Short mmCIF file of C-alpha atoms (C1' of nucleotides) in Angstrom, two decimals:
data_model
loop_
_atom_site.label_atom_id
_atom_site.label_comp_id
_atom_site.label_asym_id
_atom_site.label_seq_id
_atom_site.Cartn_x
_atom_site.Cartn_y
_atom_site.Cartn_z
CA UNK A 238 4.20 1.08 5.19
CA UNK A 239 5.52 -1.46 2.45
CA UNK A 240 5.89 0.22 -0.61
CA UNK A 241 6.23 -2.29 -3.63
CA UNK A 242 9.99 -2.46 -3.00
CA UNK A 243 9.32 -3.65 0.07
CA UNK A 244 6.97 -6.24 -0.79
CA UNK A 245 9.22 -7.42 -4.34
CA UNK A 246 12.25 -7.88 -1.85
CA UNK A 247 9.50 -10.18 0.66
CA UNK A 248 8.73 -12.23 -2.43
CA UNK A 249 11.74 -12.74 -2.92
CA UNK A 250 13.03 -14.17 0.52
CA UNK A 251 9.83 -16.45 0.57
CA UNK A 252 10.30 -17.96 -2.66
CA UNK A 253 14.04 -18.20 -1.75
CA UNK A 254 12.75 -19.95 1.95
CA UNK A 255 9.83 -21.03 1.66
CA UNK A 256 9.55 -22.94 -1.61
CA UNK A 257 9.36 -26.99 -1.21
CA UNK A 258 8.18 -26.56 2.65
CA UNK A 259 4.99 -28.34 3.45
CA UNK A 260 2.64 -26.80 5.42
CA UNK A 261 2.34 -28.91 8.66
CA UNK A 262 0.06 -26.73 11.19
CA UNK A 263 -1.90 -23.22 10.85
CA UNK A 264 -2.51 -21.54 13.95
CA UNK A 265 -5.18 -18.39 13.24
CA UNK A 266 -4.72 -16.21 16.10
CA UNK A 267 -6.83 -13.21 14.80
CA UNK A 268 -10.04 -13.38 12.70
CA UNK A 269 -9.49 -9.98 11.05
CA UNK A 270 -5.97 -10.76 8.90
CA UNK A 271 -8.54 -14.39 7.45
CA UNK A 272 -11.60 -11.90 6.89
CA UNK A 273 -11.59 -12.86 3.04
CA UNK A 274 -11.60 -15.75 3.51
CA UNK A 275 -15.23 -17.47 3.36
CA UNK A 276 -14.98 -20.61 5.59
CA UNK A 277 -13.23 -18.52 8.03
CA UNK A 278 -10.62 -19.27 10.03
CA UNK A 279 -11.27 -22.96 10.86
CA UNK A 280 -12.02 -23.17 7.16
CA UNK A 281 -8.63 -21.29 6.25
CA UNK A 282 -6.86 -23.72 8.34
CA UNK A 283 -8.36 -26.62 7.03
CA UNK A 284 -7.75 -26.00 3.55
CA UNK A 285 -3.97 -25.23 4.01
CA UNK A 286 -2.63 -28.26 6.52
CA UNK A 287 -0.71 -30.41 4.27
CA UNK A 288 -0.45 -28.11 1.17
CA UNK A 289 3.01 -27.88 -0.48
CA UNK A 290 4.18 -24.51 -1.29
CA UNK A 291 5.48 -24.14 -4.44
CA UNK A 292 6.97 -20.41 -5.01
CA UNK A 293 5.62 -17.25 -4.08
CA UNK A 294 4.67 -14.70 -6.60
CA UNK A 295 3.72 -10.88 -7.16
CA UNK A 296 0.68 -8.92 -8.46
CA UNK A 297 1.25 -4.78 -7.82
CA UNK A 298 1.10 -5.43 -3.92
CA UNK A 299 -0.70 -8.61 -3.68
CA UNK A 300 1.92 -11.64 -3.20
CA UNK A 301 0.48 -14.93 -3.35
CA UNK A 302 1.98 -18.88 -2.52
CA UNK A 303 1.11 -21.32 -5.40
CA UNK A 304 0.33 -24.93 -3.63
CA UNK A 305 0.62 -28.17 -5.10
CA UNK A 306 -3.19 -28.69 -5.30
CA UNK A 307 -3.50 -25.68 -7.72
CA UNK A 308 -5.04 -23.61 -5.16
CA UNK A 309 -2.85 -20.31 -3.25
CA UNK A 310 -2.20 -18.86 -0.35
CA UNK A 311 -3.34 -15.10 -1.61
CA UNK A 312 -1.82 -12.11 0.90
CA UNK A 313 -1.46 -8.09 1.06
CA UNK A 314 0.23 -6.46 3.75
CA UNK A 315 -1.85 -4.04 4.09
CA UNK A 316 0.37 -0.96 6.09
CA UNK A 317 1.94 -2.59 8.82
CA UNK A 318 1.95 -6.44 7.58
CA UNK A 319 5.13 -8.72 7.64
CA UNK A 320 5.71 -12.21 6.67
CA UNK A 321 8.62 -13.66 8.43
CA UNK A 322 10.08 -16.82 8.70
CA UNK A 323 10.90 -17.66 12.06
CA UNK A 324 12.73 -20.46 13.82
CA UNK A 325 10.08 -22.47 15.96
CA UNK A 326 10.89 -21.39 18.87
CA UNK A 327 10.93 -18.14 18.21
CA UNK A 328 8.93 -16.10 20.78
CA UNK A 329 5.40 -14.74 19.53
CA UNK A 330 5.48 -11.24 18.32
CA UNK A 331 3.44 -8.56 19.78
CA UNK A 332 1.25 -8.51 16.28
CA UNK A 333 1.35 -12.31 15.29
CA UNK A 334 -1.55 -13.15 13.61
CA UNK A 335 -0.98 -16.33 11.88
CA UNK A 336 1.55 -18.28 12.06
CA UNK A 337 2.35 -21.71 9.90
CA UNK A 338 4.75 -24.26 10.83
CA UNK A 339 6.58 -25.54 8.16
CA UNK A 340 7.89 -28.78 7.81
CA UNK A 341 10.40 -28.39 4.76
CA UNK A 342 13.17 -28.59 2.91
CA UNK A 343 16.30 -26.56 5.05
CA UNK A 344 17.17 -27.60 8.10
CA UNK A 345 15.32 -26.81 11.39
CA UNK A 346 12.38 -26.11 11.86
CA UNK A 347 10.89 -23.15 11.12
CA UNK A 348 7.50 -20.79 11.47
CA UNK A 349 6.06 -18.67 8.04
CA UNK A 350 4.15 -15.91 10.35
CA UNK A 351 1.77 -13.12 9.47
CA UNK A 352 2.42 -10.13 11.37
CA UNK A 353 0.61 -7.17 11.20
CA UNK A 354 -0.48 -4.14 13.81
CA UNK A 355 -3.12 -2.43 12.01
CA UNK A 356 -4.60 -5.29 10.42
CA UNK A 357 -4.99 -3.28 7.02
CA UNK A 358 -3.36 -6.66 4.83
CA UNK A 359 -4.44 -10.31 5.07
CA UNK A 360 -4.65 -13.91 4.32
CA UNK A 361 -6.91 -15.65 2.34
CA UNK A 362 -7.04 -19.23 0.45
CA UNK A 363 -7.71 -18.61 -3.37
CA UNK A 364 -9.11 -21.67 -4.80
CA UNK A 365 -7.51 -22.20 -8.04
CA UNK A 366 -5.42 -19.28 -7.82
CA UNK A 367 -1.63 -20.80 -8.42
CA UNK A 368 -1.28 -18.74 -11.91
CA UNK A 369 -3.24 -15.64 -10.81
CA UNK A 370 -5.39 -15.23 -8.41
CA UNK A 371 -8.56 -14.67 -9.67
CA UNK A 372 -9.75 -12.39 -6.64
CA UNK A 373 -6.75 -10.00 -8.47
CA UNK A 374 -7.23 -10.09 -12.21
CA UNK A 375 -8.48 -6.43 -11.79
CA UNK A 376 -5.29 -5.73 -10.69
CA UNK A 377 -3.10 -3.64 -13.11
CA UNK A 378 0.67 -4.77 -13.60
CA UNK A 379 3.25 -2.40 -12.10
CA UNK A 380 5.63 -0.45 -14.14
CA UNK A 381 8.66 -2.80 -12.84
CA UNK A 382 7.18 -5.86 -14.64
CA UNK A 383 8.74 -6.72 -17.94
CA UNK A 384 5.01 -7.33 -19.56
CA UNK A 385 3.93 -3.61 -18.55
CA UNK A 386 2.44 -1.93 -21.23
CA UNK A 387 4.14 1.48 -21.59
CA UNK A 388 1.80 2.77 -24.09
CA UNK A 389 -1.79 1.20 -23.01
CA UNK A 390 -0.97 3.05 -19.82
CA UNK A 391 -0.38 6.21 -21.56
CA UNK A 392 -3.00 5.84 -23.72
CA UNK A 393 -5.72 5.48 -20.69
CA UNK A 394 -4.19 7.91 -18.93
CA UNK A 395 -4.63 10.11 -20.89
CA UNK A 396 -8.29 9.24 -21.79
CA UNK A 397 -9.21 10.06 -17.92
CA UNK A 398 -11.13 13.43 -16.06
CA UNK A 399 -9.60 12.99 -12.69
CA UNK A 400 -6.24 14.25 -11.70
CA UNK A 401 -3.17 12.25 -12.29
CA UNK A 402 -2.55 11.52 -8.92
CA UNK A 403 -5.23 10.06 -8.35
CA UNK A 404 -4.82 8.26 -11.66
CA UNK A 405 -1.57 6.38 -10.35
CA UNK A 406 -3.25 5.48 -7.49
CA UNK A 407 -5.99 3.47 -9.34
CA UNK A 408 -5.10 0.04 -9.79
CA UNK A 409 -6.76 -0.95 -12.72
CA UNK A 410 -4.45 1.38 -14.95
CA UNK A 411 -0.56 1.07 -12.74
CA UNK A 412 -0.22 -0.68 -9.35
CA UNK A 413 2.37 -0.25 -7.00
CA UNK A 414 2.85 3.17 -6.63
CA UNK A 415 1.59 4.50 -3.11
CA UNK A 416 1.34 8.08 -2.11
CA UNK A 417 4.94 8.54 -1.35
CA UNK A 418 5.98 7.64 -4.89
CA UNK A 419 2.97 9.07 -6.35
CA UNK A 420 4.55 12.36 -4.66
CA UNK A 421 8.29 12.10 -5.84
CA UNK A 422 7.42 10.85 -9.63
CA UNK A 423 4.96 14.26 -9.88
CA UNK A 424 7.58 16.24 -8.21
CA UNK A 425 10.14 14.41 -10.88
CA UNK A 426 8.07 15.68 -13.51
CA UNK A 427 7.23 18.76 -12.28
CA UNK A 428 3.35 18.03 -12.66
CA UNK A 429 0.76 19.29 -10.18
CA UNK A 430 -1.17 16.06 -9.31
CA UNK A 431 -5.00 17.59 -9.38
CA UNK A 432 -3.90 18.04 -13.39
CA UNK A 433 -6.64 15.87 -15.28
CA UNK A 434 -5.16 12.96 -17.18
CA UNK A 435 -6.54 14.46 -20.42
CA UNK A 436 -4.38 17.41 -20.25
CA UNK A 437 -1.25 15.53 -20.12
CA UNK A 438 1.04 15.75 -23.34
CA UNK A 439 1.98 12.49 -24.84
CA UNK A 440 5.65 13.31 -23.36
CA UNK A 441 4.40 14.37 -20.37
CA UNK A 442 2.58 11.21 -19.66
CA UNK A 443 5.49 9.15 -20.55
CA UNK A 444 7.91 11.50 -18.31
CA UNK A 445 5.91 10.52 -15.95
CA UNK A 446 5.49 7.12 -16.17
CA UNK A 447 9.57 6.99 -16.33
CA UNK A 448 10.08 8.88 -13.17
CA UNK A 449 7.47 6.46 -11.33
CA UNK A 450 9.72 3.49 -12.37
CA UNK A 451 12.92 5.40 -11.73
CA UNK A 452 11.75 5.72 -7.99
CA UNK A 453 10.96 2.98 -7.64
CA UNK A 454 13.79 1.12 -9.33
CA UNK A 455 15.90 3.02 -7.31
CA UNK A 456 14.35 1.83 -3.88
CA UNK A 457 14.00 -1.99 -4.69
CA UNK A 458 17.68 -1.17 -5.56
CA UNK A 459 18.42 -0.25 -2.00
CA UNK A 460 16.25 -2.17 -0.02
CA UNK A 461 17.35 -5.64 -1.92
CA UNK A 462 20.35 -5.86 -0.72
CA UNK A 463 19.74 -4.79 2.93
CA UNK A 464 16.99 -7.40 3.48
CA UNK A 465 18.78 -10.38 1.59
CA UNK A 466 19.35 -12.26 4.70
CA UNK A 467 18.65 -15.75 6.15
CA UNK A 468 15.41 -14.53 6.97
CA UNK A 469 12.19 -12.38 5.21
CA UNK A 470 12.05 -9.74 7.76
CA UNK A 471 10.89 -6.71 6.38
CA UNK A 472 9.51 -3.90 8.51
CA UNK A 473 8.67 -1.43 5.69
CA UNK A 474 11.22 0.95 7.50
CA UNK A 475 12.85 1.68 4.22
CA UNK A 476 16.39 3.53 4.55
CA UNK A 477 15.45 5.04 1.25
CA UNK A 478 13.05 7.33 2.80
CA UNK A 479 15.16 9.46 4.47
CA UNK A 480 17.91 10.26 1.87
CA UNK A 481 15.96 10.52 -1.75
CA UNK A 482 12.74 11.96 -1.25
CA UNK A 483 12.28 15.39 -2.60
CA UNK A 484 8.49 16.18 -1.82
CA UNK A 485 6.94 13.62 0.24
CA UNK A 486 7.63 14.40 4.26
CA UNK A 487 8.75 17.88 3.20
CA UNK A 488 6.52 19.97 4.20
CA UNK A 489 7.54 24.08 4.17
CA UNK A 490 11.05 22.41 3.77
CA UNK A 491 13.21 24.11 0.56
CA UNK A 492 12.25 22.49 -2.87
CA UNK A 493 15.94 20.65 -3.95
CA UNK A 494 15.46 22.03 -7.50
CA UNK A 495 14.13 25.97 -6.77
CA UNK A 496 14.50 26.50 -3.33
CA UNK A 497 10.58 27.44 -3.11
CA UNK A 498 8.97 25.73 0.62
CA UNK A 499 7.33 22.50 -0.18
CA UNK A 500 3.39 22.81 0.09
CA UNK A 501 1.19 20.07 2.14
CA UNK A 502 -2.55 20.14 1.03
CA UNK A 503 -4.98 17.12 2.28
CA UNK A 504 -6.17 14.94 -0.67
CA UNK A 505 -8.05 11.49 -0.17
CA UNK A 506 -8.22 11.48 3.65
CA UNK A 507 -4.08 11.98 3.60
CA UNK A 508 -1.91 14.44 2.59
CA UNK A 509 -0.13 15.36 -0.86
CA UNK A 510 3.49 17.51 -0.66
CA UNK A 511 4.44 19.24 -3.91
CA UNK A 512 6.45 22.42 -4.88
CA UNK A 513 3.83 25.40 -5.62
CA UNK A 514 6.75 26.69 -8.52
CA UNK A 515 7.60 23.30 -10.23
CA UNK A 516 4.03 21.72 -9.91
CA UNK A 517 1.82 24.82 -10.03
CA UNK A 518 -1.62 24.36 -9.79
CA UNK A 519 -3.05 23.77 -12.80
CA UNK A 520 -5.67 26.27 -14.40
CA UNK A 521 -9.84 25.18 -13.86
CA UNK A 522 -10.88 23.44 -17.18
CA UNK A 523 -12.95 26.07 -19.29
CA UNK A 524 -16.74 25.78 -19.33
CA UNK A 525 -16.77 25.30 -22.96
CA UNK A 526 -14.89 23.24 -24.95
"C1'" DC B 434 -19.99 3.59 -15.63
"C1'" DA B 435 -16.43 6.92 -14.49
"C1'" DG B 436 -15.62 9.54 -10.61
"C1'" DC B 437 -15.44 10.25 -5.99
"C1'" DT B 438 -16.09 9.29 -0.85
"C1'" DT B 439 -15.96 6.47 3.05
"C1'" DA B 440 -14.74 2.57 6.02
"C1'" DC B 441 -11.47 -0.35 7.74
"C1'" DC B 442 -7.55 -0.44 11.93
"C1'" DT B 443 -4.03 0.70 15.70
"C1'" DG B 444 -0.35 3.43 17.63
"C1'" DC B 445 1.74 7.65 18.13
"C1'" DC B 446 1.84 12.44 19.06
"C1'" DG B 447 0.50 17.11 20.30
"C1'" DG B 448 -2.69 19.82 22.93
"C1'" DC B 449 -5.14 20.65 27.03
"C1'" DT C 1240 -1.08 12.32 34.10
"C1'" DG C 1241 -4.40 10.99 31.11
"C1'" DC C 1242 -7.74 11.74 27.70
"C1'" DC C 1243 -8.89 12.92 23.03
"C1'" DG C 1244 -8.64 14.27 18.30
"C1'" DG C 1245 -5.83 14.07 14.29
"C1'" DC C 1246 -2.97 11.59 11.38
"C1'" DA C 1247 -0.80 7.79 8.83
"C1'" DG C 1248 -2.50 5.06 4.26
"C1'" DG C 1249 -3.93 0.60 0.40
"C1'" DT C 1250 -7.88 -1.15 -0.99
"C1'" DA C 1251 -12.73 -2.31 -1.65
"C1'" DA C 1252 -17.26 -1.12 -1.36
"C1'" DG C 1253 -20.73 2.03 -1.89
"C1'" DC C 1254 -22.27 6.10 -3.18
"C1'" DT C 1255 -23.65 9.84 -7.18
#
DNA sequence: CAGCTTACCTGCCGGC
DNA sequence: TGCCGGCAGGTAAGCT
């Protein structure tokens, strides 16, 4: 499950490899990954033989190739996607589901494949889309990028009803922060994440905001140098899992700040971990104001 | 229109 | 052994 980490450190190794190559053949093996896209997969093919790629940028989760005709190649990996780039003749892999042949700039040639098992992510051609896509203006920057606005977010935030968890889930107000980091920045903070976003403090709401980047920072610190091979391959098995998370995964496990068992409650069709003494539930809104 | 729910998808795992 | 339900989760679409 790429986290943003995950997918900054994949932008990265494709604008590193990829950048210059030309597109020579696309080979659609699965209809589902091109869904988006409205021609469909001959279509999707068609449009992208004999592009140029020019770089590879980020949006939250959404990475996209600029091509040389103003147009871009616009992906998410969904929860099991990878791009890779492959030599040739490297055999398929189980989950290939499209794979472009590159004819480019380094030596060799080599493959720029879409792999992905649960076929969450995808591919699609976004016509005019080499600045921004404009299937993705909705989307919100994340709190890594330089051009975040600290206090817009703040300011929302704490202008909404719903809980703050599912606050930092919405994209249109922070993207890039999943459920696991959702978990560790309200266990940071020592918030309960069904607390409405209009019953934040100003310094809570900024605490919290900090700790989200602080995870995160921390991971894309980690997983940037592991991954910074000859070749994207990143299979969202992030080492940083196992030795920094304090709530997520922990379930009846010892809370690292007060020793109280780490609760698991189900929230959204998946599951929420927090510590029942640092993040206590907060009090039910009263009737009248 | 904010808020909330559901659908999408496959593999793994525990229970029977 | 093999089947089956539950679970994992980012996002968009479709409700209220």
């Amino acid at each position: 499950m790429p986290e943003l980490p995950e997918v900054e450190v994949v932008r990265a190794g494709l604008e590193r490899h990829v950048t210059g190559s030309t597109i020579a053949l696309v080979e659609v093996l699965h209809d589902r990954p091109v869904r988006r896209h409205p021609g469909g997969a001959s279509g999707f093919a068609a449009a992208l033989t004999g592009r140029r790629i020019e770089g590879a940028r980020r949006r939250g989760k959404y990475l996209w190739l600029p091509l040389d005709n103003g147009d871009a190649i616009l992906g998410h990996l969904g929860m099991s996607g990878q791009l890779l780039v492959q030599p040739v003749d490297t055999p398929a892999e189980r989950h290939l589901r499209v794979r472009f042949a590159l004819a480019g700039t380094e030596p060799g040639r080599r493959d720029l494949r879409f792999v992905d098992q649960r076929m969450f992510g995808g591919l699609s051609v976004s016509e005019g889309g080499a600045e921004l896509p404009p299937e993705i203006v909705h989307i919100a920057r994340d709190p890594l990028d330089p051009e975040f606005d600290d206090d817009a977010f703040v300011a929302r935030l704490r202008k909404r009803t719903s809980g703050v968890k599912r606050l930092l889930l919405d994209q249109t107000l922070v993207s890039g922060v999943g459920n696991i980091y959702a978990d560790e920045a309200l266990w940071r903070t020592g918030l309960h994440g069904e607390r409405p976003g209009d019953r934040l403090t100003r310094a809570q709401a900024v605490a919290l905001l900090g700790n989200a980047r602080t995870v995160m920072g921390e991971a894309l610190a980690q997983g940037g140098t592991s991954f910074d091979a000859l070749y994207v391959n990143v299979n969202g098995e992030s080492g940083y899992f196992d030795r920094s998370l304090h709530a997520y995964g922990r379930e009846n496990e010892p809370c690292d700040r007060c020793g109280t068992p780490i609760r698991r409650v189900a929230f959204m069709n998946r599951s929420s971990y927090f510590c029942p003494r640092c993040q206590p539930v907060p009090r039910r809104r009263s009737a009248r104001v």
